[in-house]
Structures are given as C-alpha cells and as structure tokens.
C-alpha cells in the first residue's frame, strides 16, 4: 500500500507543478467574478444564475483536469521510458495502475476543494447564506463521479493509441452519458426490437454518471439528498471504478512496454 | 530569372490593384451585416434566436426550481408556464380563461372576470389564492426500473413555483433572451408581468417594456402590457386608455396588412378597454368595445357571441339608467 501511495503522491505533485489547474481556476474565477459584477434590473440579490455559471465552470474544469491528467499517466511513463525503472523497483503493474489512479483522484479532489471554496465565498457573499451540507454533498458526489471517469481514462490510456484520442473519446462518452444516460430507457421503449433490447442492455451496463450531477439541487436551494442515497451512489461509483481499473490491469499485464 | 525585387514589386502592385477593385464591393457586403445590429447579431446570426428561445425556457425552468421535463418526457409541451401565467391581467383576475381545459379546477378563492373565452384559449392564469389540482405540469410518471427510481433521489421531483420576490431569479434569463432576440415580444411582456405583479417593481417593468417598444414599435402586445401597467400599478386611467387604444389601432393596422386576426390578443385589448371604461362609468364606450369584439368573433362559435350580447345589453342598460 505504501508503494501505491508513493506513486500517488508523485501524481498529486504533478497537479500543482503543471499549469493546467491554475489556468482553469483563474479562468473560471474571472468569468464568475465578471458575471457577479453585473446586476439585472438593479437587483443585486439574484444569485442562482451565478451558482449555475460557477458550477458549470467547476464541472468543466474538473472534468478536463481529471481526464487530461489520467489519460497521460501511463503513456507518459512509457514515452519517457521511466516505466522500466519504476517496474524494476519492484513495483507491480497493478500497483502502478492503482497508484496512478489514486493520485489522479486525490489531485482532482484537491482541485475540487479549491473550486468549491471559491464558489462558497462568491455565492455566500451575495445571498448571505451558506448551505454547507448541500455544497458538501455536491462536491462529494462530483468527486465520486471523477473517480469513475479517471478509472475509465486509465483503461483508455492502455487500450487506445494516444492520450489525445483517449481523452476525446472519453469526453464524448461522459457527456453522452450525462445527457442521455438517464433517458435511454425511455428511448429504448419507443424503438422496435431488437434495438429496444440493445438500448436497454446499454442502459443497464453503463455507469449512470448523471446521478452525480446534482447542480440543479444546489442552484435551486433544494433540500439535502438522503444520506443513504449518497452512500449508495458512492458505493456504486467505487464498484464501477474498481471494475474499470481491474480491466485496465488485465490489459496492462499483457501489454508490451517497449512499443 | 528576373531579379527578386522586380517580382516583389509586381506582386505588390497586383495586390494593390485587387484591393482597389474589391474594396467598394466588400463595403457593400459588410453594410448589410452592419445594418442588422450589434456584434452579437453579426457573430451569431440567426442562431441567436435559438439561444434566445433556450434562455426563455431556462427562465421557466428556474421558475419551477429545476422541476422540468426534458425533451424525452411525454409531458413536455411547447407551452412555457411563465408565459401562460403572463397571458392575462393579474389585477382583474381571469380573462381569457378556458373552463373546458381538461384537468383544470380551482376553488372559489380564484377571482374570475368572465369575459368570454376565444374558441381555443391555451392561456391559464390564476390569482395568488387559487388552489388547483396538478394537471399537465406534472410530467413524472412512475419509474420504469430501479435505476430510474434511484436516480430520482438526485434531482427535484416536486412541482413548485417561485413566488413573491423570489421570482426575481428568472430575470437574468429573460434579460439575456431579450438581448439575443429583441424582436421576441413575449420576453418583454412576460418579464413585465412578473416584475409588476409578484415582484412589485412597476418602474423596472415599464423601463423594460419601453426597451421592447423601441425594438418593436408596432407591437400591440407591448402596448397592451404597458396599458395594464398604467391601469393597475400607476392607477393612471387616462394614459392606460391611450395606450390600450393605441394597441387596438396597431392591431387593426396589423390585421389590414397581413389579413390575419390574432383573436386572443384582440379580445384581451378590447376587454381591457371595456373594463377600464366600465370602471370609469363610461358604459357606452365600454359597450362599444365589446361590440367591436362581438363583430370580430367567428359566427360558427355562437356561445361567446351570446355571452357578449348579454354583457353589451347590461352595459347599455346601465348607460340608460345613468
């Protein structure tokens, strides 16, 4: 386990050494603050549009950070030939997968903490209310979502040829699931067989990432999500993340490293 | 091979000649775009109308605190709820209310001002005290599987509406929709309805309507909304009458130009004028407006015409009694 954490710590350090996080944070902050500076109909108490904008930027930024970081971990090690001394430590291939994924996930979590603190500060200064538990639930669920996405990215980094193609495919898949995943059963029922069965099978197999997008509940000041539901969704995310990482390990075991 | 300097000079001369030839033609191309408005129009073109529609619907989503059907949900219609409610007067209660609308019931606390409904009246408004059974706005059906059932823990599943000052959350989206498509008249009338009604900010409503009027000088809907604002909020009957009369004239001009009659709008204008004159004791003028409406109603729908005839007769009687 120490080995896994050691590899993870290197990945975390990479987050604050590279400029991706700072650029995305500054950009998000600037856009949010510009939106906050304006008033509509001389009313400076309107806050929901600001929450929506800020949360959208947080989701986009966190997704970009998670996918780009995770997608390049294994390919970068192979390109720079640092995978060989790493595996000679001795570190198993499974530990490399686990360490890289854990590092990306913890790094994404750190980024989320900074983003959400900014959100709380900006929105709290306007609405003079701090529904901290709502923000906590939203941040936690988003972190769980990123765990699944990172696991998918690590699997993709072994299966696909280049980080760019991996990242592109992953963005398309994730956005597709977020937009359509919850409605696939409805679409399936409107189709004739065999397409109905195919769509329904896809509906049950895909990870339902749209559960983790609870921005609307935060924006519209809805009540807290039941804690049992949050726990169940977290367990669901962990299961899927482990499945993807297991698949990544199976693929990585058989992969030649010098090509 | 000639010296490179001569080739360069030749190319420069050719470039300058082409520029001189193209420049008057290019300024003709760009002047059409420049006349169409600001940078947003030039950059986005007609896509801005699509975005304006999206943001207008977004205001409705905010009105319902996120409880809203997606494009996949059967319950989705083209009606936008905030626009439905803005369809008629707030103060006078109901105008244009279709009692044949299925699933619609309300208790006695609702105020009704029974002007006859047009043949098909999609508009639905209720005063603040109305309680009514949920109807077409409840779109969630029982979940089809455990995934759908569990997923309902993560979004709003209750039909609620913003009220009072809280309704101000819809304003940014209406403002953005108006910026993107100033010719979308409904944006101005809906925003003004909520500003002067629930939010009690008639000055902001008037300012926004005036912006809409500048962008749409022939719009009878905006003039109607302005007239209602002056009548209900400012209690300035004279100006309200002038605005409503102007709205009526704009409608008549529009009808002459296109040959098409917007009956629900005409009904709202004439009923508003009639009610205003009746409240001032000008029963003859009130009956004349209702008579004009009566003449405009289609003869194949006798119910509303008979109702109007009764009201006109009542007004004439009051006028004689005066």
mmCIF file of C-alpha atoms in Angstrom, chain A residues 180-181 183-206 208:
data_model
loop_
_atom_site.group_PDB
_atom_site.id
_atom_site.type_symbol
_atom_site.label_atom_id
_atom_site.label_comp_id
_atom_site.label_asym_id
_atom_site.label_seq_id
_atom_site.Cartn_x
_atom_site.Cartn_y
_atom_site.Cartn_z
ATOM 1 C CA UNK A 180 -28.724 10.739 -22.344
ATOM 2 C CA UNK A 181 -27.918 8.092 -19.760
ATOM 3 C CA UNK A 183 -33.331 8.726 -20.636
ATOM 4 C CA UNK A 184 -32.042 5.707 -22.516
ATOM 5 C CA UNK A 185 -34.808 3.503 -21.127
ATOM 6 C CA UNK A 186 -37.444 5.877 -22.470
ATOM 7 C CA UNK A 187 -35.758 5.951 -25.862
ATOM 8 C CA UNK A 188 -35.474 2.142 -25.818
ATOM 9 C CA UNK A 189 -39.192 1.691 -25.190
ATOM 10 C CA UNK A 190 -40.002 3.743 -28.273
ATOM 11 C CA UNK A 191 -37.917 1.529 -30.535
ATOM 12 C CA UNK A 192 -38.857 -1.811 -32.064
ATOM 13 C CA UNK A 193 -36.973 -4.962 -31.264
ATOM 14 C CA UNK A 194 -34.049 -5.803 -31.453
ATOM 15 C CA UNK A 195 -32.938 -2.170 -30.985
ATOM 16 C CA UNK A 196 -35.059 -1.951 -27.840
ATOM 17 C CA UNK A 197 -33.181 -4.797 -26.184
ATOM 18 C CA UNK A 198 -29.815 -3.432 -27.299
ATOM 19 C CA UNK A 199 -30.547 0.015 -25.879
ATOM 20 C CA UNK A 200 -31.940 -1.409 -22.680
ATOM 21 C CA UNK A 201 -28.822 -3.567 -22.270
ATOM 22 C CA UNK A 202 -26.636 -0.493 -22.749
ATOM 23 C CA UNK A 203 -28.841 1.366 -20.260
ATOM 24 C CA UNK A 204 -28.192 -1.240 -17.573
ATOM 25 C CA UNK A 205 -24.496 -1.684 -18.325
ATOM 26 C CA UNK A 206 -23.284 1.941 -18.495
ATOM 27 C CA UNK A 208 -25.077 6.237 -14.570
#
